[in-house]
mmCIF file of C-alpha atoms in Angstrom:
data_model
loop_
_atom_site.group_PDB
_atom_site.id
_atom_site.type_symbol
_atom_site.label_atom_id
_atom_site.label_comp_id
_atom_site.label_asym_id
_atom_site.label_seq_id
_atom_site.Cartn_x
_atom_site.Cartn_y
_atom_site.Cartn_z
ATOM 1 C CA MET D 1 82.243 31.973 42.962
ATOM 2 C CA PRO D 2 83.095 33.828 46.282
ATOM 3 C CA SER D 3 85.822 35.726 46.938
ATOM 4 C CA LYS D 4 88.366 35.103 49.806
ATOM 5 C CA THR D 5 87.314 37.535 51.117
ATOM 6 C CA MET D 6 84.047 36.828 51.226
ATOM 7 C CA TYR D 7 84.989 33.485 52.438
ATOM 8 C CA SER D 8 86.886 34.610 55.434
ATOM 9 C CA GLY D 9 83.734 37.015 56.631
ATOM 10 C CA LEU D 10 81.968 34.274 56.824
ATOM 11 C CA LYS D 11 83.969 31.883 58.396
ATOM 12 C CA PHE D 12 84.033 34.832 60.699
ATOM 13 C CA ASN D 13 81.017 34.893 61.189
ATOM 14 C CA TYR D 14 80.415 31.844 61.932
ATOM 15 C CA LEU D 15 83.409 31.123 64.626
ATOM 16 C CA LYS D 16 81.885 33.920 66.458
ATOM 17 C CA ALA D 17 78.167 33.020 66.601
ATOM 18 C CA LEU D 18 79.737 29.318 67.696
ATOM 19 C CA ILE D 19 81.683 31.589 71.112
ATOM 20 C CA MET D 20 78.954 33.528 71.496
ATOM 21 C CA THR D 21 76.744 30.816 71.576
ATOM 22 C CA THR D 22 78.297 28.414 74.169
ATOM 23 C CA ALA D 23 80.737 28.585 77.379
ATOM 24 C CA ILE D 24 84.286 28.718 75.412
ATOM 25 C CA GLU D 25 87.460 29.861 77.512
ATOM 26 C CA CYS D 26 90.781 31.002 76.062
ATOM 27 C CA ARG D 27 92.020 28.205 77.209
ATOM 28 C CA ASP D 28 90.238 26.353 74.538
ATOM 29 C CA TYR D 29 92.547 27.977 71.386
ATOM 30 C CA ARG D 30 94.025 24.518 71.160
ATOM 31 C CA ASN D 31 90.870 23.686 69.289
ATOM 32 C CA PHE D 32 91.040 26.487 66.699
ATOM 33 C CA ALA D 33 94.078 25.925 65.164
ATOM 34 C CA ASN D 34 93.544 26.714 62.394
ATOM 35 C CA ASP D 35 91.676 30.093 63.282
ATOM 36 C CA THR D 36 93.560 31.074 66.221
ATOM 37 C CA CYS D 37 94.135 34.944 65.600
ATOM 38 C CA ASN D 38 90.157 34.949 64.935
ATOM 39 C CA PHE D 39 89.502 33.074 67.977
ATOM 40 C CA MET D 40 91.405 35.262 70.064
ATOM 41 C CA ARG D 41 90.131 37.943 68.668
ATOM 42 C CA THR D 42 86.467 36.960 69.401
ATOM 43 C CA THR D 43 86.001 35.579 72.785
ATOM 44 C CA PRO D 44 85.445 37.287 75.227
ATOM 45 C CA ASP D 45 87.306 35.292 77.976
ATOM 46 C CA CYS D 46 89.954 36.255 76.181
ATOM 47 C CA LYS D 47 89.773 39.763 75.549
ATOM 48 C CA LEU D 48 91.470 41.784 78.458
ATOM 49 C CA ASP D 49 89.520 44.520 80.525
ATOM 50 C CA GLY D 50 92.925 47.039 81.227
ATOM 51 C CA GLY D 51 96.355 48.525 79.239
ATOM 52 C CA PHE D 52 97.193 49.351 76.399
ATOM 53 C CA ILE D 53 98.490 45.851 74.498
ATOM 54 C CA ASN D 54 96.475 42.986 73.745
ATOM 55 C CA TYR D 55 99.397 40.607 74.210
ATOM 56 C CA LEU D 56 97.266 38.091 73.230
ATOM 57 C CA THR D 57 96.183 38.782 69.931
ATOM 58 C CA PHE D 58 99.802 40.476 69.218
ATOM 59 C CA VAL D 59 101.572 36.766 69.205
ATOM 60 C CA PHE D 60 98.857 35.184 67.533
ATOM 61 C CA CYS D 61 97.794 37.684 65.034
ATOM 62 C CA ASN D 62 101.288 38.775 64.686
ATOM 63 C CA PHE D 63 102.861 35.277 64.461
ATOM 64 C CA ASP D 64 102.671 32.339 62.950
ATOM 65 C CA ASP D 65 102.040 29.697 64.535
ATOM 66 C CA LYS D 66 105.569 28.653 63.970
ATOM 67 C CA LEU D 67 106.381 31.442 65.482
ATOM 68 C CA VAL D 68 104.644 32.195 68.522
ATOM 69 C CA ALA D 69 108.132 31.848 70.242
ATOM 70 C CA LEU D 70 109.878 34.707 68.968
ATOM 71 C CA GLY D 71 106.350 36.656 69.742
ATOM 72 C CA LEU D 72 106.211 34.741 73.401
ATOM 73 C CA THR D 73 110.488 35.765 73.566
ATOM 74 C CA LEU D 74 109.627 39.303 72.433
ATOM 75 C CA LEU D 75 107.616 40.029 74.867
ATOM 76 C CA ALA D 76 110.077 38.614 77.386
ATOM 77 C CA GLY D 77 111.992 40.621 76.362
ATOM 78 C CA TRP D 78 109.389 43.641 77.086
ATOM 79 C CA LEU D 79 108.481 42.508 81.010
ATOM 80 C CA LEU D 80 112.390 42.873 81.311
ATOM 81 C CA VAL D 81 112.490 46.509 80.576
ATOM 82 C CA LEU D 82 108.307 46.692 82.318
ATOM 83 C CA PHE D 83 110.969 45.297 85.487
ATOM 84 C CA ILE D 84 113.674 47.918 85.131
ATOM 85 C CA GLY D 85 111.125 50.422 85.052
ATOM 86 C CA LEU D 86 109.442 49.890 87.535
ATOM 87 C CA GLY D 87 112.960 49.597 89.720
ATOM 88 C CA VAL D 88 113.741 53.321 88.113
ATOM 89 C CA THR D 89 110.895 54.763 89.112
ATOM 90 C CA ALA D 90 110.594 53.041 93.203
ATOM 91 C CA ASP D 91 114.575 53.846 92.861
ATOM 92 C CA SER D 92 114.708 57.669 91.625
ATOM 93 C CA TYR D 93 111.137 59.074 92.227
ATOM 94 C CA PHE D 94 109.470 57.338 95.240
ATOM 95 C CA CYS D 95 112.102 56.408 97.252
ATOM 96 C CA PRO D 96 113.058 60.403 97.915
ATOM 97 C CA ALA D 97 109.791 61.314 96.988
ATOM 98 C CA LEU D 98 109.202 58.974 100.553
ATOM 99 C CA ARG D 99 111.869 60.561 102.127
ATOM 100 C CA VAL D 100 110.592 64.158 101.850
ATOM 101 C CA ILE D 101 107.592 63.069 103.083
ATOM 102 C CA ALA D 102 109.163 61.419 105.920
ATOM 103 C CA ARG D 103 111.521 64.508 106.152
ATOM 104 C CA VAL D 104 108.090 67.057 106.375
ATOM 105 C CA LEU D 105 105.815 64.769 108.408
ATOM 106 C CA ARG D 106 109.405 63.479 111.118
ATOM 107 C CA LEU D 107 109.115 60.168 110.436
ATOM 108 C CA SER D 108 111.316 57.653 110.979
ATOM 109 C CA GLU D 109 112.387 55.589 108.453
ATOM 110 C CA ASN D 110 110.732 52.576 109.514
ATOM 111 C CA ILE D 111 107.374 53.964 109.488
ATOM 112 C CA ALA D 112 107.619 55.213 106.610
ATOM 113 C CA GLY D 113 108.184 52.218 105.312
ATOM 114 C CA VAL D 114 105.520 50.212 106.420
ATOM 115 C CA THR D 115 102.513 53.136 105.957
ATOM 116 C CA PHE D 116 103.662 54.961 102.658
ATOM 117 C CA LEU D 117 105.629 52.368 100.579
ATOM 118 C CA ALA D 118 103.300 49.909 101.707
ATOM 119 C CA PHE D 119 100.786 52.025 100.550
ATOM 120 C CA GLY D 120 101.997 52.526 97.231
ATOM 121 C CA ASN D 121 102.892 48.731 97.097
ATOM 122 C CA GLY D 122 99.755 47.775 97.578
ATOM 123 C CA ALA D 123 97.548 49.862 96.240
ATOM 124 C CA PRO D 124 97.468 48.630 92.393
ATOM 125 C CA ASP D 125 96.929 45.229 94.639
ATOM 126 C CA ILE D 126 93.977 45.885 96.426
ATOM 127 C CA PHE D 127 92.782 47.327 93.015
ATOM 128 C CA SER D 128 93.960 44.093 90.760
ATOM 129 C CA ALA D 129 92.291 42.251 93.462
ATOM 130 C CA ILE D 130 89.085 43.247 93.704
ATOM 131 C CA ALA D 131 88.749 43.565 89.401
ATOM 132 C CA ALA D 132 90.449 39.984 89.927
ATOM 133 C CA VAL D 133 87.341 38.574 92.413
ATOM 134 C CA GLY D 134 84.541 40.820 90.060
ATOM 135 C CA SER D 135 85.893 39.270 86.861
ATOM 136 C CA SER D 136 86.347 35.486 88.466
ATOM 137 C CA LYS D 137 83.547 32.577 87.240
ATOM 138 C CA GLY D 138 82.159 30.224 89.668
ATOM 139 C CA GLY D 139 83.335 31.753 92.629
ATOM 140 C CA ASP D 140 86.970 30.765 91.650
ATOM 141 C CA VAL D 141 89.433 33.840 92.603
ATOM 142 C CA GLY D 142 92.541 31.128 93.105
ATOM 143 C CA LEU D 143 94.284 33.732 90.719
ATOM 144 C CA ALA D 144 93.450 37.231 92.620
ATOM 145 C CA PHE D 145 95.292 35.609 96.363
ATOM 146 C CA GLY D 146 97.418 33.466 94.769
ATOM 147 C CA ALA D 147 99.162 37.114 92.999
ATOM 148 C CA LEU D 148 99.132 38.662 96.828
ATOM 149 C CA PHE D 149 100.708 35.649 98.408
ATOM 150 C CA GLY D 150 103.116 34.747 95.808
ATOM 151 C CA ALA D 151 103.626 38.550 95.882
ATOM 152 C CA GLY D 152 104.499 38.312 99.614
ATOM 153 C CA VAL D 153 106.906 35.415 98.987
ATOM 154 C CA PHE D 154 108.762 36.863 96.179
ATOM 155 C CA VAL D 155 109.491 39.987 98.525
ATOM 156 C CA THR D 156 110.572 37.819 101.027
ATOM 157 C CA THR D 157 112.855 35.489 99.205
ATOM 158 C CA VAL D 158 114.055 36.176 95.126
ATOM 159 C CA VAL D 159 114.193 40.302 96.565
ATOM 160 C CA ALA D 160 115.788 40.148 100.110
ATOM 161 C CA GLY D 161 118.175 38.058 98.357
ATOM 162 C CA THR D 162 118.921 40.029 95.167
ATOM 163 C CA ILE D 163 119.851 42.885 97.893
ATOM 164 C CA GLY D 164 121.701 40.992 100.512
ATOM 165 C CA ILE D 165 124.225 39.630 97.061
ATOM 166 C CA ALA D 166 123.979 43.044 95.823
ATOM 167 C CA THR D 167 124.182 45.572 98.329
ATOM 168 C CA PRO D 168 125.039 43.145 102.196
ATOM 169 C CA PHE D 169 123.694 44.992 105.060
ATOM 170 C CA ARG D 170 122.657 45.032 108.815
ATOM 171 C CA SER D 171 119.160 44.446 109.886
ATOM 172 C CA ILE D 172 117.256 45.497 113.453
ATOM 173 C CA GLN D 173 116.778 42.910 114.837
ATOM 174 C CA ARG D 174 113.679 43.928 116.551
ATOM 175 C CA PRO D 175 111.939 45.672 114.350
ATOM 176 C CA LEU D 176 112.306 42.921 112.224
ATOM 177 C CA LEU D 177 111.123 40.016 114.586
ATOM 178 C CA ARG D 178 108.031 42.012 114.968
ATOM 179 C CA ASP D 179 107.524 42.489 111.241
ATOM 180 C CA ILE D 180 108.625 38.372 110.728
ATOM 181 C CA ILE D 181 105.981 37.874 114.099
ATOM 182 C CA PHE D 182 103.062 39.803 112.037
ATOM 183 C CA PHE D 183 103.455 38.197 108.753
ATOM 184 C CA ILE D 184 103.770 34.483 110.694
ATOM 185 C CA ILE D 185 100.338 35.890 111.800
ATOM 186 C CA ALA D 186 98.365 37.301 109.573
ATOM 187 C CA SER D 187 99.676 34.266 107.312
ATOM 188 C CA PHE D 188 98.311 31.978 109.315
ATOM 189 C CA ALA D 189 94.806 33.755 109.980
ATOM 190 C CA ALA D 190 94.584 34.316 106.064
ATOM 191 C CA TYR D 191 94.717 30.314 105.733
ATOM 192 C CA VAL D 192 92.346 29.954 108.861
ATOM 193 C CA ALA D 193 89.403 32.770 106.680
ATOM 194 C CA MET D 194 89.711 30.643 102.975
ATOM 195 C CA TYR D 195 90.267 27.000 104.067
ATOM 196 C CA ASP D 196 85.936 27.095 104.494
ATOM 197 C CA GLY D 197 85.640 28.462 100.630
ATOM 198 C CA LYS D 198 83.427 31.885 101.956
ATOM 199 C CA ILE D 199 85.435 34.697 103.090
ATOM 200 C CA TYR D 200 82.445 36.124 106.654
ATOM 201 C CA LEU D 201 82.518 40.202 107.893
ATOM 202 C CA ALA D 202 84.476 39.755 110.869
ATOM 203 C CA GLU D 203 86.832 38.070 109.215
ATOM 204 C CA SER D 204 87.692 40.932 106.500
ATOM 205 C CA LEU D 205 87.611 43.320 109.506
ATOM 206 C CA GLY D 206 89.519 41.108 111.765
ATOM 207 C CA PHE D 207 92.446 42.047 109.140
ATOM 208 C CA ILE D 208 91.776 45.661 108.716
ATOM 209 C CA ILE D 209 91.973 45.436 112.518
ATOM 210 C CA MET D 210 95.096 43.373 112.562
ATOM 211 C CA TYR D 211 96.961 45.718 110.905
ATOM 212 C CA ALA D 212 95.623 49.112 112.733
ATOM 213 C CA VAL D 213 97.269 47.377 115.978
ATOM 214 C CA TYR D 214 100.283 46.403 113.935
ATOM 215 C CA LEU D 215 100.520 50.436 113.242
ATOM 216 C CA ILE D 216 99.677 51.201 117.016
ATOM 217 C CA ILE D 217 102.077 49.286 118.097
ATOM 218 C CA LEU D 218 105.000 50.635 115.311
ATOM 219 C CA ILE D 219 104.317 54.140 116.086
ATOM 220 C CA GLY D 220 104.357 53.674 120.546
ATOM 221 C CA GLY D 221 107.401 51.715 119.902
ATOM 222 C CA TYR D 222 109.129 54.698 118.034
ATOM 223 C CA PHE D 223 107.525 57.438 121.067
ATOM 224 C CA ILE D 224 108.873 54.952 123.490
ATOM 225 C CA ASN D 225 112.463 54.627 121.767
ATOM 226 C CA ARG D 226 112.884 58.530 121.491
ATOM 227 C CA GLN D 227 112.183 59.047 124.431
ATOM 228 C CA LEU D 228 114.453 56.867 125.850
ATOM 229 C CA LYS D 229 116.835 58.288 123.321
ATOM 230 C CA ASP D 230 116.149 61.653 124.590
ATOM 231 C CA ARG D 231 116.491 60.477 128.353
ATOM 232 C CA ARG D 232 119.899 58.683 127.871
ATOM 233 C CA ALA D 233 121.073 62.085 126.310
ATOM 234 C CA LEU D 234 119.376 64.735 129.032
ATOM 235 C CA LEU D 235 121.235 61.460 131.621
ATOM 236 C CA GLN D 236 124.806 62.114 129.976
ATOM 237 C CA ALA D 237 124.625 65.510 129.424
ATOM 238 C CA ALA D 238 124.013 65.977 133.087
ATOM 239 C CA HIS D 239 126.797 63.659 134.005
ATOM 240 C CA THR D 240 129.529 65.734 131.156
ATOM 241 C CA GLU D 241 128.098 68.514 132.999
ATOM 242 C CA ALA D 242 129.193 67.106 136.250
ATOM 243 C CA ALA D 243 132.999 66.165 135.386
ATOM 244 C CA ALA D 244 132.816 69.442 134.119
ATOM 245 C CA LYS D 245 132.409 71.173 137.305
ATOM 246 C CA THR D 246 134.720 69.059 139.928
ATOM 247 C CA TYR D 247 137.448 68.522 137.620
ATOM 248 C CA GLY D 248 137.368 71.922 135.135
ATOM 249 C CA SER D 249 137.015 72.545 131.730
ATOM 250 C CA ILE D 250 138.958 70.964 129.331
ATOM 251 C CA GLN D 251 141.080 73.885 127.362
ATOM 252 C CA THR D 252 141.654 73.512 123.990
ATOM 253 C CA PRO D 253 145.101 74.289 123.316
ATOM 254 C CA LEU D 254 146.371 78.032 121.906
ATOM 255 C CA ASP D 255 148.908 76.083 118.785
ATOM 256 C CA GLN D 256 145.616 73.814 117.877
ATOM 257 C CA SER D 257 143.022 76.847 117.978
ATOM 258 C CA VAL D 258 144.920 78.800 115.712
ATOM 259 C CA VAL D 259 144.522 78.808 112.025
ATOM 260 C CA SER D 260 146.823 79.250 109.673
ATOM 261 C CA VAL D 261 146.373 81.857 107.067
ATOM 262 C CA ASP D 262 148.167 79.570 104.665
ATOM 263 C CA ASP D 263 146.024 77.317 104.796
ATOM 264 C CA THR D 264 142.595 79.164 104.474
ATOM 265 C CA ASN D 265 143.780 80.622 100.903
ATOM 266 C CA GLY D 266 141.939 78.046 98.817
ATOM 267 C CA ASP D 267 139.045 79.177 100.402
ATOM 268 C CA VAL D 268 139.137 82.679 100.055
ATOM 269 C CA PRO D 269 137.861 83.723 96.366
ATOM 270 C CA ASP D 270 140.374 85.220 94.187
ATOM 271 C CA ASP D 271 138.791 88.712 92.878
ATOM 272 C CA ASN D 272 139.981 88.720 90.141
ATOM 273 C CA TYR D 273 138.569 85.153 89.314
ATOM 274 C CA ALA D 274 135.104 86.245 87.119
ATOM 275 C CA GLN D 275 131.935 83.758 87.186
ATOM 276 C CA PRO D 276 131.464 82.732 83.158
ATOM 277 C CA ASP D 277 128.473 83.687 82.136
ATOM 278 C CA VAL D 278 125.712 80.287 81.763
ATOM 279 C CA THR D 279 124.283 81.144 78.249
ATOM 280 C CA PHE D 280 120.647 79.792 77.623
ATOM 281 C CA ALA D 281 121.304 76.768 75.516
ATOM 282 C CA LEU D 282 123.743 75.075 78.590
ATOM 283 C CA SER D 283 120.893 75.542 80.499
ATOM 284 C CA LEU D 284 118.178 74.418 78.469
ATOM 285 C CA ARG D 285 121.183 71.396 78.219
ATOM 286 C CA HIS D 286 121.044 70.578 81.890
ATOM 287 C CA ALA D 287 117.844 70.870 82.284
ATOM 288 C CA PHE D 288 116.672 68.776 79.683
ATOM 289 C CA LEU D 289 119.404 66.328 79.940
ATOM 290 C CA PRO D 290 119.009 63.432 82.486
ATOM 291 C CA ARG D 291 122.218 63.246 84.294
ATOM 292 C CA ASP D 292 124.221 60.433 85.854
ATOM 293 C CA ASP D 293 126.858 60.868 89.050
ATOM 294 C CA THR D 294 128.954 58.342 87.575
ATOM 295 C CA PRO D 295 130.934 59.421 83.829
ATOM 296 C CA TRP D 296 130.089 57.089 80.782
ATOM 297 C CA SER D 297 133.832 56.269 80.789
ATOM 298 C CA GLU D 298 134.310 54.861 84.898
ATOM 299 C CA ARG D 299 131.423 52.261 84.326
ATOM 300 C CA SER D 300 131.243 49.146 83.360
ATOM 301 C CA ILE D 301 129.813 46.836 80.551
ATOM 302 C CA ILE D 302 127.018 46.014 82.379
ATOM 303 C CA ASN D 303 126.162 49.076 84.079
ATOM 304 C CA LYS D 304 126.973 50.552 79.966
ATOM 305 C CA ILE D 305 124.336 47.836 78.948
ATOM 306 C CA PHE D 306 121.683 48.772 81.589
ATOM 307 C CA SER D 307 121.706 52.454 81.085
ATOM 308 C CA ILE D 308 120.550 51.839 77.648
ATOM 309 C CA ILE D 309 118.122 49.877 78.448
ATOM 310 C CA LYS D 310 116.699 51.546 81.570
ATOM 311 C CA MET D 311 117.263 55.208 78.856
ATOM 312 C CA PRO D 312 113.302 55.302 77.761
ATOM 313 C CA VAL D 313 112.062 55.112 81.442
ATOM 314 C CA VAL D 314 114.681 57.525 82.463
ATOM 315 C CA ILE D 315 113.757 60.452 79.781
ATOM 316 C CA ILE D 316 110.060 59.673 80.057
ATOM 317 C CA LEU D 317 109.884 60.258 83.484
ATOM 318 C CA HIS D 318 112.842 62.436 83.518
ATOM 319 C CA PHE D 319 109.788 64.993 81.158
ATOM 320 C CA THR D 320 106.896 64.051 83.280
ATOM 321 C CA VAL D 321 107.883 63.484 87.095
ATOM 322 C CA PRO D 322 108.800 66.422 88.947
ATOM 323 C CA LEU D 323 111.421 65.535 91.992
ATOM 324 C CA VAL D 324 112.102 66.930 95.369
ATOM 325 C CA ASP D 325 115.606 65.122 96.414
ATOM 326 C CA TYR D 326 117.811 65.793 98.989
ATOM 327 C CA ASP D 327 121.159 64.407 97.657
ATOM 328 C CA LYS D 328 120.561 67.032 94.749
ATOM 329 C CA ARG D 329 122.162 69.832 94.063
ATOM 330 C CA GLU D 330 119.392 72.221 94.647
ATOM 331 C CA HIS D 331 116.750 69.607 95.823
ATOM 332 C CA ASN D 332 116.525 68.413 91.992
ATOM 333 C CA TRP D 333 114.847 72.105 91.298
ATOM 334 C CA ASN D 334 114.804 73.587 88.142
ATOM 335 C CA LYS D 335 113.149 76.833 87.006
ATOM 336 C CA LEU D 336 112.717 75.765 83.423
ATOM 337 C CA LEU D 337 112.487 71.684 83.430
ATOM 338 C CA ASN D 338 109.562 72.452 86.611
ATOM 339 C CA SER D 339 107.677 74.547 84.475
ATOM 340 C CA PHE D 340 107.703 72.589 81.549
ATOM 341 C CA HIS D 341 106.586 69.886 84.277
ATOM 342 C CA LEU D 342 103.472 71.797 84.365
ATOM 343 C CA LEU D 343 102.106 70.433 80.955
ATOM 344 C CA SER D 344 103.841 67.432 80.517
ATOM 345 C CA GLY D 345 102.686 66.145 83.781
ATOM 346 C CA PRO D 346 99.051 66.328 83.269
ATOM 347 C CA LEU D 347 99.194 65.659 79.853
ATOM 348 C CA THR D 348 100.632 62.329 79.758
ATOM 349 C CA VAL D 349 98.428 61.014 83.305
ATOM 350 C CA SER D 350 95.108 62.145 81.172
ATOM 351 C CA ILE D 351 96.811 60.106 77.792
ATOM 352 C CA LEU D 352 96.690 56.820 80.110
ATOM 353 C CA THR D 353 93.949 57.128 81.748
ATOM 354 C CA ARG D 354 91.818 57.366 78.608
ATOM 355 C CA GLY D 355 88.887 55.486 78.300
#
């Protein structure tokens, strides 16, 4: 009499042979309600090319059919954690690095935003779109292009609206109008190019040339605007110098130029004051414990919950990513922590890019 294990193995082999000999897609899992887990493991269409977690097998193999909703809820929570990690990475690491690059290269924030920031945001989309097009069946690339246009719509609607609600700001009219015009032209050109279901080489090169023209107009406008500002500054300085020669120099009253000794006592260090010695343990704590400028007691309940949720991501980034930040003391330089980054950074990259 065959055992239960042997019966399960024969059933698994039969299901695998059935899937390999017929054109079955992952969406057909409803037809295998009694053996969904083996269907997910054996169907080639259900296999994920990248990532550390196979979400399909996680849901259908670790949870019963009646508990699939629980598995989806856990994945929704995990998606929220990933979004928070993405936000923390962009806010605390990517934006400071972008400011450093812009300052070193003497670029304006507008140019840095549409070049380095755009490349940083768009580089993953390039590779994911290429992978989606390469793995598409029968020329169906709707997922790839739908994701690209959906991301653009999401950024211009949800992201802009959320920023406006959270932190009201005043935009610059001319650069914003220029970006909107180019976005409308690019969207219409993409619709025209994909209307017949085919994309030719000339159309592909046209999109790249369009972005090059956009950069030329952007950089050219920046230099023209800077020359106009320098010219205005020179004219204002010339007018000021002419007015000084005509009416005489402005004399500062004597009573305002004299500084009282009592006013400077707070700035003069006391010779008897001894700077406390910083122990090695205290320096280690300052180096390896991520700190926030706002004390814990002064935070709101929502801010405290958000800090607890994002703490694992903050700790991982703090120990693996070196950061130069002009807004922090000594530009966030720490000898102990940055020496540790020499080991933790390459080790983390090698683990995340395995296989």
